[in-house]
Coordinates of C-alpha atoms in Angstrom, one line a residue:
M132 CA -0.1 0.0 0.1
A133 CA 1.2 3.6 -0.6
L134 CA 0.0 6.7 1.0
S135 CA -2.9 8.5 -0.6
P136 CA -2.0 11.8 -2.3
T137 CA -4.3 13.5 0.4
R138 CA -2.7 12.0 3.3
R139 CA 0.9 12.3 1.7
S140 CA 0.5 16.2 1.5
V141 CA -1.0 16.5 5.0
V142 CA 1.9 14.5 6.5
A143 CA 4.5 16.3 4.4
G144 CA 3.1 19.7 5.3
I145 CA 3.1 19.1 8.9
A146 CA 6.6 17.5 8.9
G147 CA 8.0 20.4 6.9
T148 CA 6.6 23.5 8.9
M149 CA 8.7 25.7 10.9
I150 CA 7.7 24.7 14.4
A151 CA 9.1 25.9 17.8
G152 CA 10.6 23.2 20.3
R153 CA 10.1 23.3 24.1
A154 CA 9.1 26.4 25.9
G155 CA 12.1 28.8 25.5
A156 CA 13.5 26.9 22.7
I157 CA 15.0 28.1 19.3
A158 CA 12.8 27.8 16.5
T159 CA 14.2 25.4 14.1
R160 CA 13.2 23.7 10.8
D161 CA 12.6 20.2 11.2
P162 CA 14.6 17.8 9.2
D163 CA 13.0 16.3 5.9
L164 CA 12.5 12.6 7.2
G165 CA 10.1 11.7 4.1
P166 CA 6.2 11.5 3.8
N167 CA 6.1 8.7 6.1
V168 CA 7.2 10.4 9.2
L169 CA 4.7 12.5 11.3
I170 CA 6.6 15.0 13.6
V171 CA 4.0 16.3 16.1
D172 CA 4.4 19.4 18.1
P173 CA 2.2 20.5 21.2
S174 CA 1.3 23.7 19.3
M175 CA -0.6 21.5 16.7
P176 CA -4.4 21.3 16.8
R177 CA -5.1 18.2 18.9
A178 CA -8.2 17.3 16.6
A179 CA -5.9 17.6 13.4
V180 CA -3.3 15.3 15.0
Q181 CA -5.9 12.7 16.3
A182 CA -7.3 12.5 12.7
R183 CA -3.8 11.9 11.4
L184 CA -3.2 9.2 14.1
D185 CA -6.4 7.5 13.3
A186 CA -5.9 7.4 9.6
T187 CA -2.6 6.0 10.0
F188 CA -4.0 3.3 12.2
K189 CA -6.9 2.6 10.1
A190 CA -4.4 1.9 7.2
M191 CA -2.2 -0.2 9.2
E192 CA -4.3 -2.0 11.6
S193 CA -4.5 -5.1 9.6
A194 CA -1.6 -4.5 7.0
H195 CA 0.1 -7.8 7.9
F196 CA 2.5 -7.7 4.9
S197 CA 2.4 -4.1 3.7
D198 CA 5.2 -2.2 2.1
E199 CA 3.9 0.8 4.0
R200 CA 6.0 2.2 6.9
H201 CA 5.3 4.9 9.4
A202 CA 7.1 6.7 12.4
I203 CA 5.3 9.1 14.5
L204 CA 7.5 11.4 16.6
F205 CA 6.5 13.6 19.6
K206 CA 8.4 16.6 20.4
P207 CA 8.8 17.4 24.0
G208 CA 5.6 18.5 25.6
R209 CA 2.2 17.2 26.7
Y210 CA -0.6 15.6 24.5
E211 CA -4.0 14.5 25.0
L212 CA -4.4 11.8 22.5
D213 CA -5.2 8.2 21.8
V214 CA -2.4 6.5 19.7
N215 CA -3.4 3.1 18.4
V216 CA -0.2 1.3 16.9
G217 CA -0.7 -0.9 14.0
F218 CA 1.6 -2.7 11.8
F219 CA 5.0 -1.3 10.7
T220 CA 4.6 1.8 12.8
Q221 CA 7.1 3.2 15.3
V222 CA 5.9 5.7 18.0
A223 CA 8.6 7.6 19.7
G224 CA 9.2 10.7 22.0
L225 CA 11.8 13.2 20.9
G226 CA 12.8 14.2 24.5
A227 CA 16.1 13.4 26.2
L228 CA 14.3 11.5 29.0
P229 CA 10.9 9.7 28.8
G230 CA 9.2 12.5 31.0
D231 CA 9.9 15.1 28.3
V232 CA 6.9 13.8 26.1
E233 CA 3.9 13.1 28.0
I234 CA 0.8 11.4 26.4
A235 CA -2.2 11.8 28.6
G236 CA -4.2 9.1 26.9
H237 CA -3.2 5.7 25.5
V238 CA -0.4 4.2 23.4
H239 CA -1.7 0.8 22.8
V240 CA -2.0 -2.2 20.7
E241 CA -5.3 -4.2 20.5
A242 CA -6.1 -7.4 18.5
D243 CA -9.6 -6.3 17.3
W244 CA -8.7 -7.3 13.6
L245 CA -8.3 -10.7 14.9
K246 CA -11.1 -10.9 17.4
G247 CA -8.8 -10.9 20.4
M248 CA -6.1 -13.2 18.9
A249 CA -2.7 -11.3 19.1
L250 CA -0.5 -14.1 17.7
D251 CA 0.2 -12.2 14.6
N252 CA 0.7 -8.7 16.1
F253 CA 3.9 -8.2 14.9
W254 CA 6.4 -5.3 13.8
R255 CA 5.6 -2.2 15.6
G256 CA 7.0 -0.2 18.7
A257 CA 6.7 2.3 21.3
E258 CA 9.8 4.1 22.9
N259 CA 10.8 7.1 24.8
L260 CA 7.5 8.3 26.3
S261 CA 5.6 8.9 29.5
I262 CA 1.9 7.6 29.4
T263 CA -0.8 8.6 31.8
P264 CA -3.9 6.6 30.8
P265 CA -7.2 8.3 32.1
D266 CA -8.5 5.0 33.0
G267 CA -5.5 3.7 34.7
M268 CA -4.6 1.0 32.3
D269 CA -3.0 0.5 29.0
R270 CA -2.8 -2.5 26.5
W271 CA 0.1 -3.8 24.6
A272 CA -1.2 -6.9 23.1
V273 CA 1.7 -8.1 20.8
S274 CA 3.7 -10.9 19.8
Q275 CA 7.1 -11.0 18.3
A276 CA 9.0 -7.8 17.1
A277 CA 7.1 -5.4 19.0
P278 CA 9.5 -3.7 21.4
Y279 CA 8.2 -1.5 24.4
R280 CA 11.1 0.5 25.3
R281 CA 12.0 3.4 27.6
I282 CA 8.6 4.0 28.6
H283 CA 7.2 5.4 31.9
L284 CA 3.6 4.0 32.2
R285 CA 1.7 5.8 35.1
G286 CA -0.9 3.1 35.5
D287 CA -1.4 -0.9 34.9
L288 CA -0.4 -2.6 31.7
V289 CA -2.0 -5.6 30.0
L290 CA -0.1 -7.7 27.6
D291 CA -2.9 -9.6 25.9
D292 CA -6.4 -9.0 24.4
G293 CA -8.4 -12.0 25.5
G294 CA -6.9 -14.6 22.9
W295 CA -3.6 -16.0 22.5
S296 CA -0.5 -13.9 22.3
S297 CA 3.2 -15.0 21.6
G298 CA 5.4 -12.1 22.8
G299 CA 7.4 -10.2 23.8
F300 CA 10.0 -7.7 24.9
M301 CA 10.1 -4.9 27.3
A302 CA 13.3 -2.8 28.3
D303 CA 14.3 0.2 30.4
C304 CA 10.7 0.9 31.4
R305 CA 9.1 2.0 34.5
I306 CA 5.7 0.5 35.2
D307 CA 3.8 2.2 38.1
G308 CA 0.9 -0.2 38.0
I309 CA 0.6 -3.9 37.7
I310 CA 1.7 -5.7 34.7
R311 CA -0.7 -8.5 33.6
S312 CA 0.7 -10.9 31.4
G313 CA -2.5 -12.8 30.4
S314 CA -2.0 -15.3 27.7
Q315 CA 1.4 -14.4 27.0
Q316 CA 3.4 -17.7 26.1
Q317 CA 6.6 -16.0 26.9
W318 CA 8.1 -12.5 27.8
F319 CA 11.5 -11.1 28.4
T320 CA 12.0 -7.9 30.4
R321 CA 15.0 -6.4 31.3
T322 CA 16.7 -3.3 33.3
S323 CA 13.4 -2.0 34.3
D324 CA 11.2 -0.8 37.5
I325 CA 8.0 -2.5 37.9
R326 CA 5.5 -2.6 40.7
R327 CA 4.2 -6.0 40.2
W328 CA 3.9 -8.7 37.5
E329 CA 0.9 -11.2 37.5
G330 CA 0.6 -14.2 35.2
S331 CA 2.9 -16.8 33.4
N332 CA 2.3 -19.5 30.7
W333 CA 5.5 -21.2 29.4
N334 CA 8.7 -19.0 29.9
M335 CA 8.9 -15.6 31.4
M336 CA 12.4 -14.0 32.2
F337 CA 13.6 -11.0 34.2
M338 CA 17.1 -9.5 34.0
G339 CA 18.0 -6.6 36.1
V340 CA 14.4 -5.7 36.8
D341 CA 13.6 -4.2 40.2
G342 CA 10.2 -5.4 41.5
A343 CA 10.2 -8.8 39.5
P344 CA 9.0 -12.1 40.8
A345 CA 11.6 -14.4 42.2
T346 CA 12.9 -17.4 40.2
S347 CA 10.3 -20.1 40.5
F348 CA 10.9 -22.3 37.3
P349 CA 9.0 -24.3 36.3
K350 CA 5.8 -23.5 38.5
P351 CA 5.3 -20.7 37.8
P352 CA 8.0 -20.5 35.0
Y353 CA 9.8 -17.3 36.2
T354 CA 13.6 -16.8 35.9
N355 CA 15.0 -14.0 37.5
I356 CA 18.5 -13.0 37.3
A357 CA 19.6 -9.8 39.4
T358 CA 21.8 -7.9 36.8
M359 CA 22.4 -7.7 33.2
P360 CA 26.1 -8.5 32.7
V361 CA 26.4 -6.4 29.5
I362 CA 24.1 -4.3 27.4
R363 CA 23.9 -1.3 25.3
D364 CA 20.4 0.3 24.9
K365 CA 19.1 1.4 21.8
P366 CA 20.0 4.9 20.3
F367 CA 17.1 7.5 19.9
L368 CA 16.6 10.6 18.1
H369 CA 15.9 13.5 20.2
V370 CA 15.5 17.2 20.0
T371 CA 17.9 19.3 22.2
K372 CA 16.9 22.3 24.3
A373 CA 18.4 24.5 21.6
G374 CA 15.9 23.0 19.2
D375 CA 18.6 20.8 17.3
W376 CA 18.3 17.4 16.3
A377 CA 20.6 14.5 17.5
V378 CA 20.8 11.0 17.8
F379 CA 21.8 9.9 21.5
V380 CA 23.8 6.7 21.6
P381 CA 23.8 5.2 25.2
A382 CA 27.0 3.7 26.6
V383 CA 27.5 0.1 27.4
R384 CA 26.2 -1.0 30.7
R385 CA 27.7 -3.5 32.8
D386 CA 25.9 -5.4 35.7
A387 CA 23.1 -3.3 35.0
H388 CA 19.7 -3.2 36.9
G389 CA 16.7 -0.7 36.8
V390 CA 16.0 1.9 34.3
S391 CA 19.0 3.7 32.8
W392 CA 17.4 7.2 33.1
G393 CA 16.3 7.1 36.8
D394 CA 18.8 9.7 37.7
G395 CA 18.6 11.7 34.5
L396 CA 20.5 11.3 31.2
P397 CA 22.4 8.1 31.3
P398 CA 26.2 8.3 30.0
G399 CA 26.5 8.1 26.4
T400 CA 27.2 10.3 23.2
S401 CA 24.8 12.9 21.5
I402 CA 25.5 12.9 17.7
P403 CA 24.3 15.9 15.6
L404 CA 21.8 14.8 13.1
S405 CA 24.1 16.7 10.7
R406 CA 26.5 13.9 10.9
F407 CA 24.0 11.6 9.5
L408 CA 23.0 10.8 5.8
I409 CA 19.2 11.0 6.0
A410 CA 18.6 8.1 3.6
T411 CA 15.4 7.4 1.7
P412 CA 14.3 4.4 -0.3
T413 CA 15.2 5.8 -3.5
M414 CA 18.7 6.0 -2.7
T415 CA 21.1 3.3 -4.2
A416 CA 23.5 1.3 -2.3
R417 CA 26.2 3.1 -4.0
Q418 CA 24.9 6.4 -2.8
I419 CA 24.5 5.0 0.9
N420 CA 28.1 3.6 0.8
A421 CA 29.9 6.8 -0.4
A422 CA 28.4 8.5 2.5
L423 CA 29.2 5.8 5.0
A424 CA 33.0 5.9 3.6
R425 CA 33.1 9.6 4.1
G426 CA 32.5 9.0 7.8
K427 CA 28.6 9.7 7.8
H428 CA 26.3 7.9 10.1
L429 CA 23.0 6.4 8.7
L430 CA 19.6 7.4 9.5
L431 CA 17.0 5.3 7.5
T432 CA 13.7 6.8 6.9
P433 CA 10.7 4.7 6.7
G434 CA 10.3 2.5 3.4
I435 CA 11.5 -0.5 1.5
Y436 CA 15.2 -0.3 0.4
R437 CA 15.8 -2.6 -2.5
L438 CA 19.6 -3.1 -2.7
D439 CA 21.7 -4.2 -5.4
A440 CA 24.7 -4.6 -3.2
P441 CA 25.3 -4.6 0.6
L442 CA 25.5 -1.6 2.7
R443 CA 29.0 -1.6 3.8
I444 CA 30.2 -0.4 7.4
E445 CA 33.9 -0.1 7.5
R446 CA 34.4 2.5 10.2
A447 CA 34.3 2.2 14.1
D448 CA 31.3 3.6 16.1
T449 CA 29.2 4.0 13.1
V450 CA 25.7 4.2 13.9
M451 CA 22.9 2.8 11.5
L452 CA 19.4 3.7 12.9
G453 CA 16.1 2.8 11.3
L454 CA 12.8 4.8 11.6
G455 CA 9.4 3.1 11.3
L456 CA 10.9 -0.4 10.7
A457 CA 12.9 0.6 7.6
T458 CA 13.4 -2.4 5.5
L459 CA 16.4 -3.7 3.6
L460 CA 15.7 -6.0 0.7
P461 CA 18.6 -7.5 -1.3
Q462 CA 17.7 -7.9 -5.0
N463 CA 20.2 -10.2 -6.8
G464 CA 21.5 -12.6 -4.0
S465 CA 23.8 -10.2 -2.2
K466 CA 24.1 -9.5 1.4
A467 CA 21.9 -6.6 2.9
I468 CA 24.7 -5.5 5.6
T469 CA 28.4 -6.0 6.1
V470 CA 30.4 -4.7 9.0
A471 CA 34.1 -4.7 9.2
D472 CA 36.1 -6.1 12.4
V473 CA 35.8 -2.8 13.9
P474 CA 34.6 -1.7 17.5
G475 CA 31.5 0.1 18.4
V476 CA 29.2 -0.1 15.5
V477 CA 25.4 0.2 16.6
L478 CA 22.6 -1.3 14.1
A479 CA 19.1 -0.7 15.4
G480 CA 15.4 -0.5 14.5
M481 CA 15.4 -2.2 10.9
L482 CA 13.7 -5.3 9.3
I483 CA 16.1 -7.3 7.0
D484 CA 14.0 -9.1 4.2
A485 CA 15.3 -11.9 2.1
G486 CA 15.2 -11.2 -1.7
P487 CA 14.0 -13.3 -4.6
V488 CA 17.5 -14.8 -5.1
M489 CA 19.2 -16.6 -2.3
S490 CA 21.5 -14.6 -0.2
P491 CA 24.2 -16.6 1.6
V492 CA 23.9 -14.2 4.5
L493 CA 21.8 -11.1 5.1
V494 CA 23.8 -9.3 7.8
E495 CA 27.4 -10.2 8.4
I496 CA 29.0 -8.7 11.6
G497 CA 32.8 -8.9 10.8
P498 CA 34.3 -11.2 8.1
R499 CA 35.0 -14.8 8.8
G500 CA 38.3 -15.1 10.7
S501 CA 37.8 -11.8 12.7
N502 CA 39.8 -11.9 15.7
R503 CA 40.1 -8.4 17.3
D504 CA 39.3 -7.8 20.9
H505 CA 36.2 -5.4 21.2
R506 CA 35.3 -5.8 25.0
A507 CA 35.8 -2.3 25.7
N508 CA 33.6 -1.1 22.9
P509 CA 31.5 -3.8 21.5
T510 CA 29.2 -3.7 18.4
S511 CA 25.5 -4.0 19.3
L512 CA 22.2 -4.7 17.5
S513 CA 19.0 -3.6 18.9
D514 CA 15.6 -4.4 17.5
V515 CA 17.0 -6.0 14.5
F516 CA 14.5 -8.3 12.6
F517 CA 14.7 -10.7 9.9
R518 CA 12.2 -12.1 7.5
V519 CA 12.6 -15.0 5.0
G520 CA 9.4 -15.1 2.9
G521 CA 6.0 -14.0 3.9
A522 CA 5.6 -10.6 2.0
V523 CA 7.8 -11.7 -0.8
L524 CA 9.1 -15.1 -2.1
G525 CA 12.5 -14.5 -0.3
T526 CA 15.3 -17.1 0.3
A527 CA 18.6 -17.0 2.5
D528 CA 21.0 -19.4 3.5
T529 CA 21.8 -17.7 7.0
C530 CA 20.1 -14.5 8.1
L531 CA 22.6 -13.1 10.6
E532 CA 26.3 -14.3 11.0
V533 CA 28.3 -13.1 13.7
N534 CA 32.0 -13.4 13.3
S535 CA 33.4 -10.5 15.5
H536 CA 34.2 -10.9 19.1
H537 CA 32.1 -9.2 21.9
V538 CA 29.2 -8.5 20.0
I539 CA 25.7 -7.8 21.9
G540 CA 22.4 -8.7 20.5
D541 CA 19.5 -7.0 22.3
H542 CA 16.1 -8.2 20.8
M543 CA 16.1 -9.9 17.6
W544 CA 13.2 -11.7 15.7
I545 CA 14.8 -14.0 12.9
W546 CA 11.8 -15.5 11.1
R547 CA 11.4 -17.8 8.2
A548 CA 7.8 -17.1 7.4
D549 CA 5.2 -19.7 8.3
H550 CA 2.4 -17.8 6.7
G551 CA 2.2 -15.1 4.1
D552 CA 0.7 -13.0 1.5
R553 CA 0.7 -14.0 -2.0
A554 CA 3.4 -13.4 -4.7
N555 CA 2.4 -13.8 -8.2
G556 CA -0.7 -15.4 -7.3
R557 CA 0.9 -18.0 -4.6
V558 CA 1.3 -17.8 -1.2
A559 CA 5.0 -16.6 -0.4
V560 CA 5.6 -19.6 2.1
G561 CA 6.6 -23.3 1.3
W562 CA 9.2 -25.9 2.3
D563 CA 10.8 -25.6 -1.3
R564 CA 9.9 -22.1 -1.7
N565 CA 11.1 -19.6 0.9
V566 CA 14.1 -21.6 1.6
G567 CA 16.0 -20.6 4.8
N568 CA 18.4 -22.8 6.3
Q569 CA 19.9 -21.2 9.4
G570 CA 18.6 -18.3 11.5
L571 CA 21.7 -17.2 13.4
V572 CA 25.3 -18.3 13.3
V573 CA 27.8 -17.1 15.9
N574 CA 31.6 -17.6 15.1
G575 CA 32.8 -14.8 17.4
D576 CA 33.7 -15.3 20.9
D577 CA 32.2 -13.6 24.0
V578 CA 28.9 -12.9 22.0
T579 CA 25.8 -12.1 24.3
M580 CA 22.4 -12.4 23.1
S581 CA 19.2 -11.4 24.9
A582 CA 15.7 -11.8 24.0
L583 CA 16.6 -14.0 21.0
F584 CA 13.6 -15.3 18.9
V585 CA 14.5 -17.6 16.1
E586 CA 11.7 -19.6 14.1
H587 CA 11.0 -22.1 11.4
F588 CA 14.3 -22.5 9.8
E589 CA 14.9 -25.9 7.6
K590 CA 18.1 -26.6 9.3
Y591 CA 19.7 -25.5 12.6
Q592 CA 17.8 -22.6 14.1
T593 CA 20.8 -21.3 15.9
L594 CA 24.3 -22.6 15.4
W595 CA 26.9 -21.4 18.1
N596 CA 30.7 -22.0 17.2
G597 CA 32.2 -19.2 19.4
E598 CA 33.5 -19.7 23.0
R599 CA 31.9 -18.1 26.1
G600 CA 28.8 -17.2 24.2
R601 CA 25.8 -16.4 26.3
T602 CA 21.9 -16.4 25.4
W603 CA 19.5 -14.7 28.0
F604 CA 16.1 -15.9 26.7
Y605 CA 15.4 -17.9 23.6
Q606 CA 12.1 -18.6 21.9
N607 CA 11.9 -21.0 18.9
E608 CA 9.3 -22.8 16.9
L609 CA 10.4 -25.3 14.6
P610 CA 9.5 -25.3 11.0
Y611 CA 5.9 -26.2 10.5
D612 CA 6.4 -27.8 7.0
P613 CA 8.8 -30.5 6.6
P614 CA 7.1 -32.8 4.3
S615 CA 8.5 -35.9 6.0
Q616 CA 11.0 -37.3 8.3
A617 CA 13.2 -38.2 5.6
A618 CA 13.2 -34.6 4.6
Y619 CA 14.0 -33.5 7.9
M620 CA 17.3 -35.3 8.9
A621 CA 20.7 -34.0 10.0
G622 CA 22.7 -36.8 8.8
T623 CA 21.6 -39.7 10.6
T624 CA 20.1 -37.6 13.4
R625 CA 16.2 -37.2 13.6
G626 CA 15.7 -33.3 12.6
W627 CA 17.9 -30.4 13.3
A628 CA 18.3 -29.1 16.8
A629 CA 16.8 -25.7 17.5
Y630 CA 20.0 -24.6 19.4
K631 CA 23.3 -26.1 18.4
V632 CA 26.4 -25.6 20.2
A633 CA 29.4 -26.9 18.2
N634 CA 31.5 -29.9 19.6
T635 CA 34.7 -27.7 19.6
V636 CA 33.0 -25.3 22.1
S637 CA 34.2 -25.6 25.9
D638 CA 32.3 -22.7 27.5
H639 CA 28.8 -21.7 26.9
Q640 CA 25.7 -20.9 28.8
A641 CA 21.9 -20.4 27.9
V642 CA 19.0 -19.6 30.2
A643 CA 15.3 -19.7 29.7
M644 CA 14.7 -21.4 26.7
G645 CA 11.2 -22.3 25.1
I646 CA 11.4 -24.7 22.1
Y647 CA 8.0 -25.7 20.4
A648 CA 7.1 -28.4 17.8
N649 CA 4.1 -28.0 15.3
F650 CA 5.0 -30.3 12.2
T651 CA 1.7 -29.6 10.8
A652 CA 2.7 -31.1 7.4
D653 CA 3.5 -34.5 9.0
P654 CA 2.7 -34.9 12.8
S655 CA 4.7 -38.2 13.0
I656 CA 8.0 -36.3 12.7
V657 CA 10.5 -36.6 15.6
L658 CA 13.1 -33.9 16.6
E659 CA 15.8 -36.0 18.5
S660 CA 17.0 -33.2 20.9
A661 CA 15.7 -29.5 21.2
V662 CA 19.4 -28.5 22.2
E663 CA 22.3 -30.3 21.2
A664 CA 25.9 -29.4 23.0
P665 CA 29.1 -31.0 24.0
R666 CA 29.1 -32.8 27.3
K667 CA 31.7 -30.4 29.0
P668 CA 31.9 -28.9 32.5
G669 CA 31.6 -25.4 31.0
I670 CA 28.5 -26.0 29.0
R671 CA 25.4 -25.3 31.1
F672 CA 21.6 -24.8 30.4
A673 CA 19.0 -23.9 32.8
N674 CA 15.2 -23.4 32.6
L675 CA 14.1 -25.0 29.3
T676 CA 10.7 -25.8 28.1
T677 CA 9.6 -27.9 25.1
I678 CA 6.0 -28.4 23.8
S679 CA 4.3 -30.3 21.2
L680 CA 1.8 -27.8 19.9
G681 CA -1.6 -28.3 18.5
G682 CA -2.4 -30.9 21.0
G683 CA 0.6 -32.9 20.0
K684 CA 1.6 -32.2 16.3
G685 CA 5.2 -33.9 16.3
T686 CA 7.7 -35.0 19.1
I687 CA 10.7 -33.5 20.7
A688 CA 12.3 -36.6 22.0
H689 CA 14.7 -34.9 24.6
L690 CA 15.4 -31.2 25.8
V691 CA 19.3 -31.3 25.8
N692 CA 21.2 -34.1 24.2
D693 CA 19.5 -37.3 25.8
A694 CA 18.4 -35.5 28.8
G695 CA 14.6 -34.9 29.5
E696 CA 11.4 -36.6 28.6
A697 CA 9.7 -36.4 25.2
A698 CA 7.1 -33.7 24.4
R699 CA 4.6 -35.7 22.4
P700 CA 0.9 -36.5 22.0
G701 CA -0.5 -37.1 25.3
A702 CA 2.6 -35.4 27.1
I703 CA 2.7 -32.3 25.2
K704 CA 5.0 -30.2 27.8
Q705 CA 8.2 -30.9 29.3
T706 CA 10.7 -28.9 31.5
L707 CA 14.3 -29.3 32.5
V708 CA 15.6 -27.1 35.4
S709 CA 19.4 -27.5 34.7
Y710 CA 21.8 -29.4 32.4
P711 CA 24.1 -31.0 33.2

């Protein structure tokens, strides 16, 4: 879908006007962020802004595989609005702190379009806001790829809408009321302050969360770790008190707990927007790469970037930030992004879509053989999502390959589509159609992944070859569509593990893992082990769950190697507290 001429002119007109910032700020002209970015100022008529929000939501409520992308950005101030967040829509405040933008109303996600079922409420987000709902409650009924970041909610938060939901992710938030998870199958919350959490189903994990429930896995299935060993929060756009635009890049936090902004602006660097290339979907890879080579950072405005070559990051500390789930789509079997073995690169807020010709890798962090020590200044990925098929008939051997050391992953959904739109009259999914072999391959050492969602790949979902890897929360559904056991064999082993640690590895840890089978094409299929790993003292797993979905469509014979009972028809759920 494209913006109608009327909507395009209204949004562009609002975004391009001369607007004053906060009280006492210098009036400046806003940057041109394209027709799909709505910049809202407190001086704008409330009714006009609400009409624009309602029109965007109406277009995007059920736009499951749309090409349309939107960002709605609020300048510092107070707003009485109802912000209903649909597909491919990012809602964000432009203050330095969440309290700089107050929404006296709701910023919410419902599942009305699916009669309360939120299982498909993907690809959207809210961040850097304070929200005061007039009825004391807000709703964020989502599943994967729907981050809730840097929010101060003065009220309760409900995470479902009556039907099933399969989220989710919350980070750097302060929730004054009660969080009710409802039907959420799993959820990861980190470095936040919460009053109380109620509810559980399969796998709820908290890291560095003040007020979180204590570990009680598997009844209820809570995992609580007091601090986050290492994390870098996602960068964000903001408008300075002088009215200038900049991107704030938070510093790496170690042994972190609670919100980063509780005592004011956290450590980090504010980079003027003048140092960014403001990219548009009409730009070529050559144009963007020329700017990167000159030392520019990159701000991707909303839209689909059809690339005939990879975007190449060669310089340390380069920031690539997407707005409105800006989407990179390789056209001829190339990679989408390559990053040199340099420190401090930040990738955030984007969707990587596989193209019609198989790419060997969609995003490569460091070339193979990378060996530099980046512990003082690691590269990080935040809200970086991958999709193979669904919207277009895409194909990729591996979505994300991490070769550099000390990389931090902070919320990723790596998805081979199990359902989709029609491409050339045919649904853009199928065992021999949207081929995706591996979701994530980690070759670098000391790599940390938190809130890692990887689903439906045809071989290993995650393959870990590097030393001292850490995964904090893992969610996986195995592929639905293997046509037979014979088609789903890793050599002589029945099926491909959802999480494979190579036999050469001596030190690895993963905590809070949920792995689910739903072999709808052939329910007789058996996966030998959800997790395969060497039997060594330094290899440890904790708080695992396996489920045979659909009442028993398929079998997972063991949880780790040969440990644990089978999730199967008649015994559909199994848990394992620790391995070994």
